[in-house]
Coordinates of C-alpha atoms in Angstrom, one line a residue:
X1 CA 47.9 -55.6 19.3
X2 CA 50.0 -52.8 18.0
X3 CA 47.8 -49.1 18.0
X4 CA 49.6 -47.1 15.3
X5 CA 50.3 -43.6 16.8
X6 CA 48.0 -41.0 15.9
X7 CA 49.6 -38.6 12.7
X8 CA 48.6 -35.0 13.1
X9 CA 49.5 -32.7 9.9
X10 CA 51.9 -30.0 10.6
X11 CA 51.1 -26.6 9.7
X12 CA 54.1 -24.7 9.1
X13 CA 54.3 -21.6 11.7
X14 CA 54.4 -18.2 9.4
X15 CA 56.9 -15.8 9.8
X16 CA 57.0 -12.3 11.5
X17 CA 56.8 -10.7 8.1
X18 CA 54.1 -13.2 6.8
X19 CA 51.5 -12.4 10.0
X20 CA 52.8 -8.7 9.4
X21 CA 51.5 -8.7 6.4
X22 CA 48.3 -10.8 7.5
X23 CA 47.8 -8.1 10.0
X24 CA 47.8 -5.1 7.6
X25 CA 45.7 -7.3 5.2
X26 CA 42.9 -7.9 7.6
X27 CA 43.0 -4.0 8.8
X28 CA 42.3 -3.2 5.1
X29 CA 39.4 -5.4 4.7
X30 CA 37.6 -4.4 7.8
X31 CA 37.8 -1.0 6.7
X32 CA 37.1 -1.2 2.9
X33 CA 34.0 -0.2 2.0
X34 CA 33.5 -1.8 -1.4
X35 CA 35.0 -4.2 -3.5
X36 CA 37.6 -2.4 -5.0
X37 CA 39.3 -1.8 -1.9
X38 CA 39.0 -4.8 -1.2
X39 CA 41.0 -5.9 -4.4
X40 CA 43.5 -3.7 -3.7
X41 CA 44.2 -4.9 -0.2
X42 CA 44.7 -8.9 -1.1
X43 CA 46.8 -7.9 -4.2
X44 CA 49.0 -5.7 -2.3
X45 CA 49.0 -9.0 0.4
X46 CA 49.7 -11.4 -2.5
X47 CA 52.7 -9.1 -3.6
X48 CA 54.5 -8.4 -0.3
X49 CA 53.8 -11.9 1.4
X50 CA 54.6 -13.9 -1.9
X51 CA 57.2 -11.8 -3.1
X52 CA 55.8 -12.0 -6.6
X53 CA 55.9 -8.7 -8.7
X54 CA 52.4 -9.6 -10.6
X55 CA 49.1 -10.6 -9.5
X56 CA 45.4 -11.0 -9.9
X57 CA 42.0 -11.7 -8.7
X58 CA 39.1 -13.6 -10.6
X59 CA 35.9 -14.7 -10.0
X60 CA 33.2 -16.8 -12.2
X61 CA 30.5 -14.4 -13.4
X62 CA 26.9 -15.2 -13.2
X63 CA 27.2 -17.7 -16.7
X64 CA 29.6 -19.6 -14.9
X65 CA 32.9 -18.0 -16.8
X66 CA 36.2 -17.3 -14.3
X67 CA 36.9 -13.6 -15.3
X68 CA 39.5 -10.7 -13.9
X69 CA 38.5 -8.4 -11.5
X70 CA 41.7 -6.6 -10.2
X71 CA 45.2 -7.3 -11.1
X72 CA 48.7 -5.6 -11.2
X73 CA 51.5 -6.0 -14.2
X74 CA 49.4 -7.8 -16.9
X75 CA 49.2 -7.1 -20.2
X76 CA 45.3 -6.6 -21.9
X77 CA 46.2 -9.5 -24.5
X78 CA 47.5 -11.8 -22.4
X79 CA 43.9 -11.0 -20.0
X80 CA 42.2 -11.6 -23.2
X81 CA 44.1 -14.7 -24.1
X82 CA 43.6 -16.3 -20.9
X83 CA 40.3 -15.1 -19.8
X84 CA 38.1 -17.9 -19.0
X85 CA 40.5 -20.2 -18.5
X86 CA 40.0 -22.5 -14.9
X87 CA 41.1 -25.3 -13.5
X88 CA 38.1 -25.5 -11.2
X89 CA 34.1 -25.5 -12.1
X90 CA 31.4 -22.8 -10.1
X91 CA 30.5 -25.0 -6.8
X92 CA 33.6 -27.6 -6.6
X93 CA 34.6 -28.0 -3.1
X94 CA 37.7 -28.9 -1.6
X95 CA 39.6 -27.2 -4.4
X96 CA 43.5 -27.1 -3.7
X97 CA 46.2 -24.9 -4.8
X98 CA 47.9 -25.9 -8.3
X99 CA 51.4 -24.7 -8.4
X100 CA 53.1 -24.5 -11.7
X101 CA 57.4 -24.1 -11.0
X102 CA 57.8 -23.9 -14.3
X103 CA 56.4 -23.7 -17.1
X104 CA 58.4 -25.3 -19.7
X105 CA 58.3 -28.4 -18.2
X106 CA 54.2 -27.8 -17.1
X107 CA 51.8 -30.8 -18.7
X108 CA 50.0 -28.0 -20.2
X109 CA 49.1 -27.4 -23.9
X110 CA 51.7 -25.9 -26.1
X111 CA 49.3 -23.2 -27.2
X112 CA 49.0 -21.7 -23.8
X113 CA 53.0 -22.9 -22.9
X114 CA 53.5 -19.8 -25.4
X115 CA 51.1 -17.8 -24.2
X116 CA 52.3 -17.9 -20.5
X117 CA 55.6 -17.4 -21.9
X118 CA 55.1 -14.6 -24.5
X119 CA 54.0 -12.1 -21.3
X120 CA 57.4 -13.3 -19.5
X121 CA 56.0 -15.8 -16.9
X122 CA 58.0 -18.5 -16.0
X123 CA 56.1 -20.0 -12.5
X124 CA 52.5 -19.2 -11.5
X125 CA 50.2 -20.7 -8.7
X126 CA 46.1 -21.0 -8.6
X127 CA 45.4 -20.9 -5.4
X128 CA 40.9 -21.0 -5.3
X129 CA 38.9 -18.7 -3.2
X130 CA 35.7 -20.2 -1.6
X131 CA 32.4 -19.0 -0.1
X132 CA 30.8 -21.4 2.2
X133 CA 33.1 -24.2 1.2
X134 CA 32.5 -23.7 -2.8
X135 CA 34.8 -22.0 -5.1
X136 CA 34.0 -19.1 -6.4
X137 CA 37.4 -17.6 -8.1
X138 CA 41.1 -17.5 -7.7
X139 CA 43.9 -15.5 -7.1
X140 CA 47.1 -15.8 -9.0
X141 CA 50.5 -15.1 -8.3
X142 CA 53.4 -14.7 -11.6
X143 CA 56.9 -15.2 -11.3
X144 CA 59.3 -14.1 -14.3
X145 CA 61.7 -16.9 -13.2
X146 CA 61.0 -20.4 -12.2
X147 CA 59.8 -21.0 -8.4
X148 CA 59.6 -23.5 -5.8
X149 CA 56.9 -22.6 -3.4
X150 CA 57.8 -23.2 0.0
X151 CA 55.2 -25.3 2.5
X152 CA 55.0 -21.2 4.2
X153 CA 54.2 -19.4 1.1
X154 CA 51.4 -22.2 0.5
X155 CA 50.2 -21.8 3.5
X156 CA 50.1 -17.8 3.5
X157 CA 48.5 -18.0 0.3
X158 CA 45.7 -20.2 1.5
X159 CA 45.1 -17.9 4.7
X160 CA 45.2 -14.7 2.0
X161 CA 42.4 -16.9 0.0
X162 CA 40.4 -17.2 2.8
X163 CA 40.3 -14.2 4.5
X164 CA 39.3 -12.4 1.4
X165 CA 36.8 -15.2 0.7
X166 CA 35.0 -14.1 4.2
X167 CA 35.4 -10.7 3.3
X168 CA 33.9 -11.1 -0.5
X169 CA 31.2 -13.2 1.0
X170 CA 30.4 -10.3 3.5
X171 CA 30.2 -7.7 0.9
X172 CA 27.9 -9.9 -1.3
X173 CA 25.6 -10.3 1.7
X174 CA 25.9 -6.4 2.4
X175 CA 25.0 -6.1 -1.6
X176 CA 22.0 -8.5 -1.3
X177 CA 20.6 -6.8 2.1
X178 CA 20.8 -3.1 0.7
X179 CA 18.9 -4.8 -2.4
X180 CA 16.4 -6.4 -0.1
X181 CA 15.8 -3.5 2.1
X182 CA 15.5 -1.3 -1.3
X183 CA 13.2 -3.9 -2.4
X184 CA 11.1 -4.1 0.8
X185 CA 10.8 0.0 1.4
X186 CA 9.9 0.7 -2.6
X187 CA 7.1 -1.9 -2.6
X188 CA 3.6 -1.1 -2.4
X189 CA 2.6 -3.7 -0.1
X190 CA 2.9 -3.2 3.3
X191 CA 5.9 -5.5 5.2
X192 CA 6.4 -5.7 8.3
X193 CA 8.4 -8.4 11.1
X194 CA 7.3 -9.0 14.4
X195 CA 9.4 -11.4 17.3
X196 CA 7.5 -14.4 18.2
X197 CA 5.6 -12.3 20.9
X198 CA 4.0 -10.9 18.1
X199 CA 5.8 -6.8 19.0
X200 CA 6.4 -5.4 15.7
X201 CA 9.8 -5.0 14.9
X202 CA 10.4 -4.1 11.1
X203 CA 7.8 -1.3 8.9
X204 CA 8.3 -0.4 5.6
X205 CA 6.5 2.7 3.5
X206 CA 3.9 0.6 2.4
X207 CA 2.6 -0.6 5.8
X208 CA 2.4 3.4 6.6
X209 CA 0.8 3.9 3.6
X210 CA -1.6 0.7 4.2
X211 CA -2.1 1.2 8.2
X212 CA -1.7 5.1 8.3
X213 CA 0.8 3.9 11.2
X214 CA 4.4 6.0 11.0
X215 CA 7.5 3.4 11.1
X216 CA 8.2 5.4 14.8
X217 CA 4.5 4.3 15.9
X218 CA 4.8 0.8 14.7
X219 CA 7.5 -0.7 15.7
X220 CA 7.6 -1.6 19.6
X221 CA 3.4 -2.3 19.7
X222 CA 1.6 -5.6 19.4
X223 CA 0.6 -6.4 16.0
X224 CA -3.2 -7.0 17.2
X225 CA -3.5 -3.1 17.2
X226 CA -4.1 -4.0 13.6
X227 CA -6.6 -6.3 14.2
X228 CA -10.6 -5.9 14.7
X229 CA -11.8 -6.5 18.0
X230 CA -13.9 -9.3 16.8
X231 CA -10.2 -10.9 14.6
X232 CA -8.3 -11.0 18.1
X233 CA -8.1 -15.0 18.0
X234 CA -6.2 -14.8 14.7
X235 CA -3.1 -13.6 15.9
X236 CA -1.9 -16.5 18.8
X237 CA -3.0 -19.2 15.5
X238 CA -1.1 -17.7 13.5
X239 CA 2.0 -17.7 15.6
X240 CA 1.3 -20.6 17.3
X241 CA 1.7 -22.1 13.2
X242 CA 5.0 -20.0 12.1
X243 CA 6.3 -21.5 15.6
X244 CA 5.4 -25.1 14.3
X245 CA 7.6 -23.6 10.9
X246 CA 4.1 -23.4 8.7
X247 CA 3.6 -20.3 6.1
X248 CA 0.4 -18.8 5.4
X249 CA -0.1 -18.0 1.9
X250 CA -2.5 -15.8 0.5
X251 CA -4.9 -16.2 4.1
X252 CA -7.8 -13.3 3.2
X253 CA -8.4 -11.1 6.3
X254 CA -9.8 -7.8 7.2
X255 CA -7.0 -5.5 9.2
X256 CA -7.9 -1.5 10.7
X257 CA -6.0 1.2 10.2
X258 CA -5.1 4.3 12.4
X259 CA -8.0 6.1 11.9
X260 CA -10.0 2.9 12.9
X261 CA -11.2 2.3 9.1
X262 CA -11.5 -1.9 8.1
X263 CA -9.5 -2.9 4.9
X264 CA -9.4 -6.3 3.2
X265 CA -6.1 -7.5 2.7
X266 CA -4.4 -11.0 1.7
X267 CA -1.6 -11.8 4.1
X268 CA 1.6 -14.1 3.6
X269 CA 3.1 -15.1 6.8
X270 CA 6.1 -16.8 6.7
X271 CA 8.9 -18.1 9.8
X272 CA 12.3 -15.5 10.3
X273 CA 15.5 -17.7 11.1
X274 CA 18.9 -17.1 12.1
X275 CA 21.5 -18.7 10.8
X276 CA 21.4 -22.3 12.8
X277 CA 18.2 -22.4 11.4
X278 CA 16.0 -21.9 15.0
X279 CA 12.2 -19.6 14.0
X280 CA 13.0 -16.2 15.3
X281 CA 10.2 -13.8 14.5
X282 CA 7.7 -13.9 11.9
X283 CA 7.4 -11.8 8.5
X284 CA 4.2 -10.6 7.2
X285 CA 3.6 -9.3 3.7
X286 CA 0.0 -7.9 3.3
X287 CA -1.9 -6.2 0.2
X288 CA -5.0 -4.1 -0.2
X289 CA -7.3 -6.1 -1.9
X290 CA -10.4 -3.7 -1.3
X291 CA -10.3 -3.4 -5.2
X292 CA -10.7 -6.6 -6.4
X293 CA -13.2 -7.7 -3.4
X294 CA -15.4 -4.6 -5.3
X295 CA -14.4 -5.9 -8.7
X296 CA -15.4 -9.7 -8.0
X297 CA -18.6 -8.2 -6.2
X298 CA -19.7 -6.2 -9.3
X299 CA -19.0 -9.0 -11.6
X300 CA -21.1 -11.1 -9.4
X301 CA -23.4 -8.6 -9.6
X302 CA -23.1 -8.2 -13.4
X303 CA -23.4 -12.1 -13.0
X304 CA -27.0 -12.2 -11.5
X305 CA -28.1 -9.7 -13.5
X306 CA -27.2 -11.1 -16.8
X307 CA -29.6 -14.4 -15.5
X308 CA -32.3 -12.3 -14.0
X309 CA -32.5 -10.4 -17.8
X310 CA -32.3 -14.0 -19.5
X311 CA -35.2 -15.1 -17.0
X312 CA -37.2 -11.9 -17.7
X313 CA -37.0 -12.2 -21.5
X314 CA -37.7 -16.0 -22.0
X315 CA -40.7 -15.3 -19.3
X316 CA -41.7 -11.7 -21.4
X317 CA -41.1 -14.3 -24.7
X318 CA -43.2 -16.8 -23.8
X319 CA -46.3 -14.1 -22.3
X320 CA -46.2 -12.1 -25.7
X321 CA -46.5 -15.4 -27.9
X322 CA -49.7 -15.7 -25.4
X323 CA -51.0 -12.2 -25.7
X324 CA -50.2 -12.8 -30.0
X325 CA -52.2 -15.9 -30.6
X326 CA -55.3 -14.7 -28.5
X327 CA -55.7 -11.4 -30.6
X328 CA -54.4 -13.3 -34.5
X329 CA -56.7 -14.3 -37.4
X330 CA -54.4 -16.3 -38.6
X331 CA -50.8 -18.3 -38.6
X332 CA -49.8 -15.2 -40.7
X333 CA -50.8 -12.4 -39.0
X334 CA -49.6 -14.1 -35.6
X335 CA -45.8 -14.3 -37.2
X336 CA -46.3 -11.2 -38.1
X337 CA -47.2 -10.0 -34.7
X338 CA -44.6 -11.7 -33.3
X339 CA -42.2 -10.9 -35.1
X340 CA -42.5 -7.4 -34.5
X341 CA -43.4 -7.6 -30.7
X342 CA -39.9 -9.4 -30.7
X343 CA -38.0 -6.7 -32.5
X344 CA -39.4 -3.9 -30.4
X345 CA -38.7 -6.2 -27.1
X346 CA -35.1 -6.5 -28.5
X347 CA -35.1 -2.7 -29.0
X348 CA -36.4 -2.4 -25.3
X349 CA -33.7 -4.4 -24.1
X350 CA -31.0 -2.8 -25.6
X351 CA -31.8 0.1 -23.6
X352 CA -31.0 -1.3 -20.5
X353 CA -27.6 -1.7 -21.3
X354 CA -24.7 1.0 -21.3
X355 CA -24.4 2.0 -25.1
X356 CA -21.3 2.1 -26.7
X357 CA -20.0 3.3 -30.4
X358 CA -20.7 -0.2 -31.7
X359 CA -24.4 -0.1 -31.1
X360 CA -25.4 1.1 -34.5
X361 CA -28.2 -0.9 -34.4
X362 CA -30.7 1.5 -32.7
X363 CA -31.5 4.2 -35.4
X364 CA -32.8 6.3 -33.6
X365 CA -32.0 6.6 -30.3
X366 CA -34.4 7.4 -27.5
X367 CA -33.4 11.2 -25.8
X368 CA -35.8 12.0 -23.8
X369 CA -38.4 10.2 -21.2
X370 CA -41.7 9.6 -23.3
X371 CA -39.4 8.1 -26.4
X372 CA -38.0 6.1 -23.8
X373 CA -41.3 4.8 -22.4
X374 CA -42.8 4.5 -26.0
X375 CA -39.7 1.8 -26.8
X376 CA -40.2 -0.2 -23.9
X377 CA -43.3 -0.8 -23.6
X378 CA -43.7 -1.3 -27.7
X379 CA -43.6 -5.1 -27.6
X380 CA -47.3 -5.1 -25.6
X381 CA -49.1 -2.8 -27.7
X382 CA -51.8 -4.3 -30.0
X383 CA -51.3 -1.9 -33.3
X384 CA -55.1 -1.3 -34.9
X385 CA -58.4 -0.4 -33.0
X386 CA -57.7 2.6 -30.4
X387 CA -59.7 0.4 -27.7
X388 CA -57.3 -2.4 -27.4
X389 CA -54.3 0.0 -26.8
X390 CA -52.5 -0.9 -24.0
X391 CA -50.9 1.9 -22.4
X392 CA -51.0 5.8 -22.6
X393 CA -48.9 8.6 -21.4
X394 CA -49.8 11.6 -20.4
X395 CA -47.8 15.3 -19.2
X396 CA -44.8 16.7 -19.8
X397 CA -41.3 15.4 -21.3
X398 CA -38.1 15.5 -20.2
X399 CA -34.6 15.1 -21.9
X400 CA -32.5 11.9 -21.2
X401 CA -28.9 12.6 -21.2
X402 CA -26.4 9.7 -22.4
X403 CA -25.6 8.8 -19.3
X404 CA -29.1 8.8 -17.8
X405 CA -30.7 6.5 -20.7
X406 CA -29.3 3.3 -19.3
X407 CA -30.4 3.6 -15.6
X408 CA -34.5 4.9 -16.9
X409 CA -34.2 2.4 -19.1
X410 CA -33.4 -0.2 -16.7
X411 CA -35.8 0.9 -14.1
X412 CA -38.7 1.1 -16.8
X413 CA -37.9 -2.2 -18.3
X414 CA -38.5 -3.4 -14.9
X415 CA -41.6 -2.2 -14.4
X416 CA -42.7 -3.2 -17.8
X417 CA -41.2 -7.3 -17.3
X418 CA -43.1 -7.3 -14.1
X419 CA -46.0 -6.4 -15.5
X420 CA -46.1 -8.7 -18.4
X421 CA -45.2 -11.7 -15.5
X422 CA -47.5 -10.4 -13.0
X423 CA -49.3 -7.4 -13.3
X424 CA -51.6 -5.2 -16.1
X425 CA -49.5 -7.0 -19.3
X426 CA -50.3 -10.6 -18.4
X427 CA -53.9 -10.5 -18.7
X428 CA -55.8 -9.4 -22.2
X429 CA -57.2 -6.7 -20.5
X430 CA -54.7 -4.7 -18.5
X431 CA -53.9 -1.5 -19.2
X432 CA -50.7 1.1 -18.1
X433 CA -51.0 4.9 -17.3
X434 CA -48.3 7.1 -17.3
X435 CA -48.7 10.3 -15.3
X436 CA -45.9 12.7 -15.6
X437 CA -45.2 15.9 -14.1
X438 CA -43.0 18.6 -12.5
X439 CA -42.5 18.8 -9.0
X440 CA -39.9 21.3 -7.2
X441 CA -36.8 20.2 -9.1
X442 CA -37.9 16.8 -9.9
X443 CA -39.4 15.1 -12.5
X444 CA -42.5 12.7 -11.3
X445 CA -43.5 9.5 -13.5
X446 CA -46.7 8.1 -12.1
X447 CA -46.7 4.0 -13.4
X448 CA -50.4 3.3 -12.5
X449 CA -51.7 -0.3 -13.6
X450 CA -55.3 -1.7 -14.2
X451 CA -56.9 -4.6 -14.7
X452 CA -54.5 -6.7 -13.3
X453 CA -54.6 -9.8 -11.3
X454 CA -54.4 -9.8 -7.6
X455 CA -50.4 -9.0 -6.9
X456 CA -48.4 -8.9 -3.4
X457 CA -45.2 -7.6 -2.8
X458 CA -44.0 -10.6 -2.2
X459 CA -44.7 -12.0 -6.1
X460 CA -42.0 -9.8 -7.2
X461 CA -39.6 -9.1 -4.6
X462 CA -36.1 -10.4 -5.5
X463 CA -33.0 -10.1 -7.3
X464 CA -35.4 -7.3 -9.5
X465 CA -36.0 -5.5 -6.8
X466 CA -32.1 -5.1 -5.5
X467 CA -31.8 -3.8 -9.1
X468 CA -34.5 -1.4 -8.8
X469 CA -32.8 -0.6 -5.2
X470 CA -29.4 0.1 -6.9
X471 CA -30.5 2.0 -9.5
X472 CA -32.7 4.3 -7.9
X473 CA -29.8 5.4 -6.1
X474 CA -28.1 5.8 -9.2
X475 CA -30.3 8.3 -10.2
X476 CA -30.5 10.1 -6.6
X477 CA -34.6 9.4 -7.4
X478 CA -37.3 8.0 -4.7
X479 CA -39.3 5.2 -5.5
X480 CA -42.5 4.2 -3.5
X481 CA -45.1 1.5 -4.5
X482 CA -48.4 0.7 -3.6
X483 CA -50.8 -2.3 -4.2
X484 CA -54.5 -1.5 -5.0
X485 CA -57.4 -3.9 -5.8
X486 CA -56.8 -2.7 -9.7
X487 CA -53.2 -3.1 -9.3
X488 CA -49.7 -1.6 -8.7
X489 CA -49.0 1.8 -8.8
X490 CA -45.3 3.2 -8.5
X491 CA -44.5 6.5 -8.2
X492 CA -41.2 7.7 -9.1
X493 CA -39.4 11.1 -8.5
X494 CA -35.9 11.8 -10.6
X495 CA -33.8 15.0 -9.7
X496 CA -33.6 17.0 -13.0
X497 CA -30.1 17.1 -13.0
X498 CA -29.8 13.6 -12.5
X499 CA -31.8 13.6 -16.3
X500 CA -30.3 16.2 -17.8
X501 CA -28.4 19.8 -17.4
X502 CA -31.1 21.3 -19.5
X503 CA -34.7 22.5 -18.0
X504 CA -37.7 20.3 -18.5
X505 CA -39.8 20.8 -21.8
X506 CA -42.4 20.0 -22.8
X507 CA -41.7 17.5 -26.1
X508 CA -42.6 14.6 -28.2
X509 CA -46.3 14.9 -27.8
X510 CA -50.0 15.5 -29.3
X511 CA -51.4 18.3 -30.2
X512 CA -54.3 18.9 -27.7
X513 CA -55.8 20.3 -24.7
X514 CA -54.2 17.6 -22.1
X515 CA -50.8 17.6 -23.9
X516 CA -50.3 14.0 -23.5
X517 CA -49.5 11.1 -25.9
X518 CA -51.3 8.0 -25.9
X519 CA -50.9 4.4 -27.4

């Protein structure tokens, strides 16, 4: 059997002026600093190595369209008549040169024949420039005279081409780190890199700004200095996943600062690689999410409130239809009584809500404590015979502020819907007094019930209460409660200028000796 010998492709050896000029060519490059220089450096190459007297660069722009860049002895309209023009797509690979001796004799179109030929060019060559194996551009060298390109100056050209490929593919990824390390300093969440030790390597502004850590007392500690004592196990799963080449999306943790203060932050964890693709480190992109944790806990909030008030009206409903029909001669006068029992619960329960310019519904608005009280406890009152009046208020006013309305309100609304479930309003007898008083910079409500059925604290603890809790704070007031054999009594103590910047006065009420108000 006969082995053919083994054909190895000759590259033809370059001259002592060609590597000259290969030398100076590569000097330039490593010294340019942008791409301009760079331009200038491979068309002076393509001129002394080639021996052609006109040159230029292009590249595909980011629509895909082969445009100049840099280029010596060309005319604008022959740039403009060409432009665009490429014998290769963005991508191709394994593009070779395309050497055109002459024109005239070309298989080209007559159209650009006399382009070609109207700015004196008689040979060209395309010779492709590639990044990573794809082409990118060209570089083209004119003749004014037809030319037969040597296996040398092919060669030259193609060692021209890539050498400033390498060196247009450096600068890009010089271009796209400065924007990445832009990006990653400007932004407000805090990044940071750590080796597969977990020893912090990379911190940007926002992890200072996050941690209260400086970039100089960051980087060369362990990352679990950022953890909670009781977190510590988080770190080695972490790492032990990035190593397995996971990422951790969106993983909600709690991290402490410098000055030992907790903050809730999501985290994004994701694998560093070098270029062969082997997990180097670890980057870690956190955000403060203490904002929306307090957002989505006041909307739950807002959330169980909303069904507590539902609750508390259809039970508040329901006892009023009672307390109607026990005291109505007839079907009509029980609408009747309904029907305004509803309307003033309505107007008791818009109270409890912050007010805005829309609510035009609420004529006149109550401004000051007794109005207040008056409103809320409206829907319970039997209207008629003195002796079936259900609640009575005695001492001083005080002005409500705007801002104040909505938290009395609340807190009186409560004490009235626990009374109608439980207390004094849910039997036909029970009665509410209403001390008030000043006391040292504070104005004291006494809520004292009667005649109501045996009550523990434990009947109306619950979401109500938390809501009392929360906005008795509001107000800066104490709150303390006591259960006697007639029934609860609360007493209830407000800072004055938690009410109102004016000084209490005595308003809204009866002539007479006690100067109190009664209903």
């Amino acid at each position: 059997m006969e082995i053919e010998p083994l054909r190895i492709k000759k590259v033809p050896l370059l001259s002592a002026q060609a590597h000259a000029v290969l030398f100076r060519f590569t000097d330039r490059l490593y010294r340019a600093r942008s791409l301009n220089e760079v331009y200038d450096a491979a068309l002076d190459a393509i001129a002394d190595g080639l021996r052609c007297p006109r040159a230029s660069i292009l590249r595909f722009d980011t629509e895909g369209v082969m445009r100049f860049v840099a280029w010596r002895g060309l005319s604008e309209r022959y740039r403009l008549a060409v432009d665009g023009h490429s014998p290769w797509r963005p991508g191709d690979h394994d593009a070779n040169p395309i050497c055109i001796e002459d024109i005239e004799v070309a298989d080209e179109s007559e159209r650009l024949k006399s382009t070609i030929r109207k700015e004196g060019i008689r040979a060209l060559a395309f010779i492709p420039l590639a990044i990573d194996g794809r082409v990118t551009g060209k570089f083209m060298a004119y003749y004014r005279t037809p030319h037969s390109f040597t296996d040398h100056e092919i060669e030259l050209a193609l060692t021209v081409a890539r050498q400033l490929g390498f060196s247009l593919a450096r600068h890009l990824a010089d271009d796209d780190a400065r924007r990445l390390i832009s990006i990653v300093e400007s932004s407000d969440d805090a990044i940071l890199a750590k080796d597969l030790r977990g020893i912090i390597t990379n911190w940007n502004a926002g992890a200072e700004r996050l941690f209260g850590y400086q970039k100089h007392e960051a980087i060369g500690q362990p990352g679990t200095m950022l953890i909670p004592s009781d977190r510590q196990d988080e770190e080695p799963i972490i790492l032990g996943r990035i190593r397995n080449g996971e990422r951790i999306n969106h993983y909600e943790t709690i991290r402490q600062r410098k000055d030992g203060s907790l903050v809730d932050i999501s985290l994004t964890v994701s694998p560093i690689k070098d270029s062969a693709g082997n997990i180097i480190g670890v980057s870690k992109i956190a955000r403060d999410i203490t904002e929306r944790r307090r957002a989505q806990e006041e909307q739950l909030l807002l959330l169980r409130e909303m069904d507590h008030r539902i609750k508390n009206l259809f039970a508040v409903a329901s006892g009023i239809v009672a307390l109607s029909a026990r005291s109505a001669p007839s079907v009509v006068a029980l609408a009747s009584s309904l029907r305004d029992r509803l309307n003033a619960l309505a107007r008791a329960h818009a109270l409890t809500r912050a007010r805005s310019s829309t609510d035009d519904y609420l004529e006149d608005p109550a401004t000051t404590l007794h109005a207040i009280i008056q409103i809320i406890l409206a829907p319970y009152d039997c209207s008629g015979d003195e002796t079936t009046r259900r609640f009575a208020i005695k001492g001083p006013d005080a002005p409500a502020s705007e801002k104040a309305i909505t938290p009395v309100s609340l807190l009186l609304y409560e004490f009235a819907t626990n009374a109608a479930k439980y207390g004094a309003l849910s039997t036909p007898t029970g009665r509410i007094d209403i001390e008030c008083a000043e006391d040292g910079g504070c104005f004291v409500l006494v809520w004292r019930e009667s005649g109501a059925p045996a009550m523990t604290n434990e009947m109306i603890e619950g979401f109500g209460s938390k809501l009392i809790s929360g906005t008795t704070q509001q107000l800066r007031a104490d709150l303390s409660k006591q259960w006697t054999s007639e029934g609860l009594v609360v007493r209830l103590c407000i800072p004055l200028d938690s009410l109102a910047p004016s000084a209490i006065r005595e308003g809204g009420r009866d002539p007479g000796p006690d100067q109190s108000r009664e209903s």
